[in-house]
Short mmCIF file of C-alpha atoms in Angstrom, two decimals:
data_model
loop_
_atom_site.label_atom_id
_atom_site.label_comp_id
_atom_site.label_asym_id
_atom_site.label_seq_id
_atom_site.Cartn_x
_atom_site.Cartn_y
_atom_site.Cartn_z
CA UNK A 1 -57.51 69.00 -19.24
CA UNK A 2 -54.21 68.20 -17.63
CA UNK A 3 -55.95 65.61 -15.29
CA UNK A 4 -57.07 64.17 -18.65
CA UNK A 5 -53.92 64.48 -20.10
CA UNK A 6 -52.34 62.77 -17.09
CA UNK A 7 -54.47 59.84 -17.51
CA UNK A 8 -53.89 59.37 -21.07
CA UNK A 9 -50.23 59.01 -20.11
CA UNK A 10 -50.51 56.05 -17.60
CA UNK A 11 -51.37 53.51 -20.50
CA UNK A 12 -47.84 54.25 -21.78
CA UNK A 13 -45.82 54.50 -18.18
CA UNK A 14 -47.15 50.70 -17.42
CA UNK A 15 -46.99 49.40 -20.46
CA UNK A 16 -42.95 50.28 -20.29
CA UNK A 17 -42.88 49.28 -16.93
CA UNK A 18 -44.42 45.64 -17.96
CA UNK A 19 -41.83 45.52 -20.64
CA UNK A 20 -39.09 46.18 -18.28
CA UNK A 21 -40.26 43.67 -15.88
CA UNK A 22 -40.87 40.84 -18.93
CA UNK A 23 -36.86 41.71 -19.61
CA UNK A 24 -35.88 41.01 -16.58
CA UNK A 25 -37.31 37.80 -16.18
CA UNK A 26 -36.71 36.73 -19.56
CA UNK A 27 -32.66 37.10 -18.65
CA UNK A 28 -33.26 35.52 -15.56
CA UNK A 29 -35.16 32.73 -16.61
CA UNK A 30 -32.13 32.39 -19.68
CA UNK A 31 -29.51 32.80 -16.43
CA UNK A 32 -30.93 29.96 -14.91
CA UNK A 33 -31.50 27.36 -17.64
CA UNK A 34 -27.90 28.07 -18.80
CA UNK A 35 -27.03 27.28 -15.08
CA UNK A 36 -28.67 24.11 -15.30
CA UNK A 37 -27.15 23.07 -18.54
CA UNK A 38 -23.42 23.76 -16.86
CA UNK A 39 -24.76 21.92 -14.04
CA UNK A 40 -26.14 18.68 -15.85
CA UNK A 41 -23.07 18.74 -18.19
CA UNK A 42 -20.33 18.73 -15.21
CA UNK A 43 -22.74 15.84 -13.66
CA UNK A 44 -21.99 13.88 -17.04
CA UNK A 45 -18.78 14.30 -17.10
CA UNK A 46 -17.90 14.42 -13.39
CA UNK A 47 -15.68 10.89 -12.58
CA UNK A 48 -18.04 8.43 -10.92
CA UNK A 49 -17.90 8.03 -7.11
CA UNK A 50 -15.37 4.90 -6.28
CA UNK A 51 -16.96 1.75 -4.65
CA UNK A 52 -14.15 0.47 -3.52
CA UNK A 53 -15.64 -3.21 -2.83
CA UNK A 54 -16.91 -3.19 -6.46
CA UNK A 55 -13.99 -2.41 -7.29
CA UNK A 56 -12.23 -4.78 -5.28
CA UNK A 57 -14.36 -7.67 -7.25
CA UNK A 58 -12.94 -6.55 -10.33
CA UNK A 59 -9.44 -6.54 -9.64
CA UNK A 60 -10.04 -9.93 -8.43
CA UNK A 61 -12.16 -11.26 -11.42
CA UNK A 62 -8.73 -9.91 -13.32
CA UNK A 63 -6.57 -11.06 -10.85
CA UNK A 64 -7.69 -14.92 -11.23
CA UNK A 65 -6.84 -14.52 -14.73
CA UNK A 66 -3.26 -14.35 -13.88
CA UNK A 67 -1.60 -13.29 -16.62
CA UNK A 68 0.30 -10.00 -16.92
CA UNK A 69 -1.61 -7.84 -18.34
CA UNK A 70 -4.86 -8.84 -16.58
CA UNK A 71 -2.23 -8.26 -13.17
CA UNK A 72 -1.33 -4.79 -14.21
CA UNK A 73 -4.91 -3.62 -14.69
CA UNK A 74 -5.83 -5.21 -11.55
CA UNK A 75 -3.26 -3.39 -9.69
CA UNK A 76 -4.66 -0.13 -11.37
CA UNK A 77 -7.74 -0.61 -9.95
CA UNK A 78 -6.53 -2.04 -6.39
CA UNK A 79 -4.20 1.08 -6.34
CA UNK A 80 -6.97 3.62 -6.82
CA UNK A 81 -8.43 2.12 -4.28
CA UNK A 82 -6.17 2.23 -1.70
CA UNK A 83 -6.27 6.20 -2.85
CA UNK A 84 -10.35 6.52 -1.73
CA UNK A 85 -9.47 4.22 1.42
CA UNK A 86 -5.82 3.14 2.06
CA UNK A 87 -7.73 1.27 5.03
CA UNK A 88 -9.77 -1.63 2.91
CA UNK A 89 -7.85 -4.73 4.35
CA UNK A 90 -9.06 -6.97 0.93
CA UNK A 91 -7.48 -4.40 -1.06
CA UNK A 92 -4.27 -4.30 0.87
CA UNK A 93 -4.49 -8.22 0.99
CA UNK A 94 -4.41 -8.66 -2.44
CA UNK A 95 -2.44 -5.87 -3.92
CA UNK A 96 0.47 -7.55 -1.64
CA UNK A 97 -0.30 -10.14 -3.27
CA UNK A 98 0.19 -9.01 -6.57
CA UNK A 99 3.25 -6.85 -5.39
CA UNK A 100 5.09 -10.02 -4.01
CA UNK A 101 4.49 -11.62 -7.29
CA UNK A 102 6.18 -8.63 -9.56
CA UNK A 103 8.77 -9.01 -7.38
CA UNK A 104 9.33 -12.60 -7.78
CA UNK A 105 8.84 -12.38 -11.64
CA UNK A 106 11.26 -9.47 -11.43
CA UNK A 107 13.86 -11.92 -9.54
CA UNK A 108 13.33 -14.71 -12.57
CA UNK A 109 14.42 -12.14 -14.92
CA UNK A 110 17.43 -11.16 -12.25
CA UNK A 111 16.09 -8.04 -11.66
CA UNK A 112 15.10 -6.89 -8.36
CA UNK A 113 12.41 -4.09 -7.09
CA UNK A 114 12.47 -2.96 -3.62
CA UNK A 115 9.54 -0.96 -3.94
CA UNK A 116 7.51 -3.85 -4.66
CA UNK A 117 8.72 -6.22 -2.00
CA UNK A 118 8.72 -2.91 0.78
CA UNK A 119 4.59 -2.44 -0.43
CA UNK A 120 4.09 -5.67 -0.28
CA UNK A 121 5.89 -6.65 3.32
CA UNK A 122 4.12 -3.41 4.68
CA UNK A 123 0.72 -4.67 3.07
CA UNK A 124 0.44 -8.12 4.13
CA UNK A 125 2.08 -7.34 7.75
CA UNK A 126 -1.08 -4.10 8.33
CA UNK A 127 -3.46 -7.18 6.96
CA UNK A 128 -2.58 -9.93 9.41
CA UNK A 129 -2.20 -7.56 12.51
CA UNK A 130 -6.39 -7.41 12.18
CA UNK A 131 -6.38 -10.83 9.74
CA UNK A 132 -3.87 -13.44 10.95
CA UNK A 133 -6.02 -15.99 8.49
CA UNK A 134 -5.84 -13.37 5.50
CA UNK A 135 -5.15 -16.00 2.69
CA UNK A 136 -3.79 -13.29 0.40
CA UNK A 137 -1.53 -12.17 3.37
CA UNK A 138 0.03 -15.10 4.30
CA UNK A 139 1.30 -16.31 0.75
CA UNK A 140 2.43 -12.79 0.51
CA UNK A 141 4.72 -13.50 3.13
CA UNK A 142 5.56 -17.27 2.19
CA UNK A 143 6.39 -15.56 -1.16
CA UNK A 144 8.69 -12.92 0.11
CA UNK A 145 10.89 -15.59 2.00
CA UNK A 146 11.03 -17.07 -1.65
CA UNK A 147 12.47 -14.28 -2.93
CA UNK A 148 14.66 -14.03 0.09
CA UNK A 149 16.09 -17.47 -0.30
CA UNK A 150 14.50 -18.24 3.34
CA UNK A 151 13.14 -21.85 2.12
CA UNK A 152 13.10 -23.22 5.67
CA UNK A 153 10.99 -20.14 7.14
CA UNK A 154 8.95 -20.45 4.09
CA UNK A 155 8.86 -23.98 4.48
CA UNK A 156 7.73 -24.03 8.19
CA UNK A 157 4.57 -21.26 7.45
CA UNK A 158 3.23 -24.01 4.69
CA UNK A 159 2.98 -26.71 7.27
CA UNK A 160 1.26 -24.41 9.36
CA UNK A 161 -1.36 -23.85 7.04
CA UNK A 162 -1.08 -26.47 4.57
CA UNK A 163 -3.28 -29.11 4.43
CA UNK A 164 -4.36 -32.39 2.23
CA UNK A 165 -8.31 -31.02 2.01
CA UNK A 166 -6.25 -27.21 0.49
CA UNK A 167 -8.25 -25.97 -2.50
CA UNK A 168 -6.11 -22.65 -3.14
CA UNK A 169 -3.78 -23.63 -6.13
CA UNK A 170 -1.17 -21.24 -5.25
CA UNK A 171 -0.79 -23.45 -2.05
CA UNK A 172 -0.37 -26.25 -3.41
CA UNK A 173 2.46 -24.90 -5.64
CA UNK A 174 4.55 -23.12 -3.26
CA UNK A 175 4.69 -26.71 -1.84
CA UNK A 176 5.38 -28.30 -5.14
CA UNK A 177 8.40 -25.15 -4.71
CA UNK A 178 9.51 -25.99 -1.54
CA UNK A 179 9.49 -29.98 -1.91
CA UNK A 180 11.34 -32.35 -3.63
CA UNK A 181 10.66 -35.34 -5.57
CA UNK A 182 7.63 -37.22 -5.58
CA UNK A 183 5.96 -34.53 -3.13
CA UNK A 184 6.75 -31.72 -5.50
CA UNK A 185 5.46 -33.56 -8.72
CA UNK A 186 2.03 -34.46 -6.97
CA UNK A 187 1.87 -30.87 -5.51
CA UNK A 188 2.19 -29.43 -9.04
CA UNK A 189 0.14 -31.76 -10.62
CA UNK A 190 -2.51 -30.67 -8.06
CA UNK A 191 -2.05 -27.39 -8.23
CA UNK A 192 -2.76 -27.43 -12.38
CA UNK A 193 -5.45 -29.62 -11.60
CA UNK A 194 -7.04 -26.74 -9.29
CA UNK A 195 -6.18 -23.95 -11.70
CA UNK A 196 -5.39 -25.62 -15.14
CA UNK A 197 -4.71 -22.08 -17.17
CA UNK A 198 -2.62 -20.88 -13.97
CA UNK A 199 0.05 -18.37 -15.84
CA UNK A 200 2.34 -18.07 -13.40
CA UNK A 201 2.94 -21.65 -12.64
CA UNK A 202 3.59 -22.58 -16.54
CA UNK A 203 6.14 -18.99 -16.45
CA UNK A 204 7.35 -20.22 -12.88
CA UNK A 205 8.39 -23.57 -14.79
CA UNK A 206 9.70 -22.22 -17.54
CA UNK A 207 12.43 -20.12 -15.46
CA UNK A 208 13.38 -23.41 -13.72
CA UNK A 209 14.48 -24.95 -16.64
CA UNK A 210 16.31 -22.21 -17.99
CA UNK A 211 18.03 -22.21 -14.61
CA UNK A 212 19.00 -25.75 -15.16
CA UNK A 213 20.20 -25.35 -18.80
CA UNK A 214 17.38 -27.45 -20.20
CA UNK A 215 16.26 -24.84 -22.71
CA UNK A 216 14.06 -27.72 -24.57
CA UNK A 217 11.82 -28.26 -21.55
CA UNK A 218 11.34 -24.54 -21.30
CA UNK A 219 9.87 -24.30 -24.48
CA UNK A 220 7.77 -27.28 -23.87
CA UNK A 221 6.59 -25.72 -21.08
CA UNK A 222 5.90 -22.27 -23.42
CA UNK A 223 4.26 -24.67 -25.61
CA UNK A 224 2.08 -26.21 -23.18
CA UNK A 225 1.26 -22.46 -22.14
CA UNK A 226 0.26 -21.62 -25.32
CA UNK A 227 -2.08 -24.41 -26.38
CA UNK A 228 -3.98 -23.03 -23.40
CA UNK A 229 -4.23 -19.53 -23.82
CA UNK A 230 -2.91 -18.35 -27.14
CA UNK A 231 -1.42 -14.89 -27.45
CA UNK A 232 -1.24 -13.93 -23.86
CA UNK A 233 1.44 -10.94 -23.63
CA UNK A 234 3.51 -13.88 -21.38
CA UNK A 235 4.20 -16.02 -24.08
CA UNK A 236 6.24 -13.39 -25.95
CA UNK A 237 8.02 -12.34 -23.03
CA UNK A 238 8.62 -15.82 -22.40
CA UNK A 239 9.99 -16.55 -26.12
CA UNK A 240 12.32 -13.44 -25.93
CA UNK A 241 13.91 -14.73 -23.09
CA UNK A 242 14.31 -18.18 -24.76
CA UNK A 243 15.17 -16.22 -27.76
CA UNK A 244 17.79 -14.10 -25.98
CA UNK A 245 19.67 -17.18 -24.34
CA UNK A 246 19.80 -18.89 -28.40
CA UNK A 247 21.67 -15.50 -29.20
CA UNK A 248 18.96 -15.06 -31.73
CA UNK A 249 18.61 -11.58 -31.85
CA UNK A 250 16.18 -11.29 -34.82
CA UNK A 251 13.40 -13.34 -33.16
CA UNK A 252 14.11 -11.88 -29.55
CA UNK A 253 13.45 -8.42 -31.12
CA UNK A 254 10.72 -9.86 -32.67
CA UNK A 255 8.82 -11.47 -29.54
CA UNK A 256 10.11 -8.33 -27.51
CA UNK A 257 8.46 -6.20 -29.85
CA UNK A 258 4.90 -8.09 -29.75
CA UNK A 259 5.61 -8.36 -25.98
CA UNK A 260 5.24 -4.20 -25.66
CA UNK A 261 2.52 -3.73 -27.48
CA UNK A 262 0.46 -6.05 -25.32
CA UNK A 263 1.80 -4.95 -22.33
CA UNK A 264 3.21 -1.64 -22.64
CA UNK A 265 2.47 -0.64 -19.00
CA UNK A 266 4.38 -3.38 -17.85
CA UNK A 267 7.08 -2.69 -14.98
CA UNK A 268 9.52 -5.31 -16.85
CA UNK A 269 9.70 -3.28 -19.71
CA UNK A 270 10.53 -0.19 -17.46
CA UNK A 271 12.94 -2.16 -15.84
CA UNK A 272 14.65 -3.67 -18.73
CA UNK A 273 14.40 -0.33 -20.14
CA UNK A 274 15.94 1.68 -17.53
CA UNK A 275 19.25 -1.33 -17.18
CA UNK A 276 19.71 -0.60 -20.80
CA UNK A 277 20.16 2.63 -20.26
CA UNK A 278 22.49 2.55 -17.44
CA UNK A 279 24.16 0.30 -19.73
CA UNK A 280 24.78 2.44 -22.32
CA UNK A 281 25.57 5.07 -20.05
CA UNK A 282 28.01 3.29 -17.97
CA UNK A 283 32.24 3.87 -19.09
#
């Protein structure tokens, strides 16, 4: 009887038993998927790894666009890569490139950044100590004499490298810069010939004038700018400074304005931003 009785029990015992075990795997299996889901939803979200070459191609693709908002992405991108490798020589080449421009820009506006022209001597002089024919590198440093007022030094680097079979517009400008005369109109005119939206020589050309009072051909110049690329951030930056000089403070509010909200990561805005302050600061 209680051997009977026993038996009758063991149904029960292993059916509990096979219950238990089902639990457990149920939870497990539920563990795991949930696992999986975290795991395939951190992959989706998880930053992408940086190429830096790729990335390299499209700071340059925004780079030859050359005006100032095109620059400051490109320098976004060029600086994050110098973040995954501060070693790529094309990014150091060409962010000292960009750098030396800011700077030069910066100078029109009679500002001046160190940081930009310290970057962008370090850059270009880490570049040419393993690149000597770095083309981005050595109008980095043509540029900085620019900015330095060296002309002959600058001058003396050009007809090292310069010559009448050059294809790089910038080249052919900084000689158009350097020269006088019939060799600086031919220069330009080959240089816009090479590069005919080129930004920065049409904002380049625009300063000059202003320098030499001739307001008129600066806006001639703005004019000329903007039958080739209408509403570029440049043109309003360029029309406040016209605007400014006119004492007309309604339209240099105006272009100043327009000029912010297509470029609000600009460093001339934080800059201009940071002189009016000290200005209103200041006894």
């Amino acid at each position: 009887m209680m051997a009977s009785g026993i038996r009758q029990k063991l149904p029960r015992i292993q059916t509990e038993s096979t219950s238990r075990l089902a639990g457990f795997w149920d939870e497990t299996l539920s563990f795991l998927l949930y696992a999986l889901l975290i795991a395939l939803t951190n992959a989706a979200f998880a930053a992408p790894p940086v190429n830096v070459d790729n990335n390299y191609k499209d700071a340059l693709n925004l780079f030859e666009q050359r005006d100032i908002v095109s620059r400051q992405k490109a320098i976004h991108i060029l600086e994050r890569n110098l973040e995954t490798n501060a070693e790529h020589q094309e990014t150091q080449a060409l962010i000292a490139f960009l750098y030396a421009h800011e700077a030069y820009l910066l100078q029109q506006l009679g500002e001046r950044s160190n940081d930009y022209l310290t970057s962008a001597e370090a850059f270009a002089k880490a570049v040419l100590a393993k690149q000597p024919t770095n083309s981005f590198a050595r109008k980095t440093v043509i540029y900085l004499h620019l900015i330095g007022g060296l002309h002959q030094d600058a001058t003396k680097l050009m007809e090292k490298a310069m010559t009448e079979k050059e294809t790089d517009p910038d080249m052919w400008y900084i000689q158009a810069v350097l020269s006088e005369g019939d060799k600086a109109r031919k220069s330009l005119a080959k240089a816009l010939e090479l590069k005919p939206n080129h930004v920065w020589i049409y904002s380049d050309m625009v300063f000059r004038a202003i320098r030499l009072n001739e307001i008129p051909l600066a806006e001639k110049w703005i004019a000329a700018l903007e039958a080739r690329l209408p509403g570029i951030a440049d043109i309003d930056l360029l029309r406040a400074v016209i605007a400014s000089l006119k004492k007309d403070r309604k339209a240099a509010e105006s272009h100043w304005g327009a000029f912010s909200n297509k470029a609000p990561d600009s460093p001339i805005l934080a800059h201009l931003m940071n002189k009016n302050s000290k200005n209103k600061t200041s006894p």
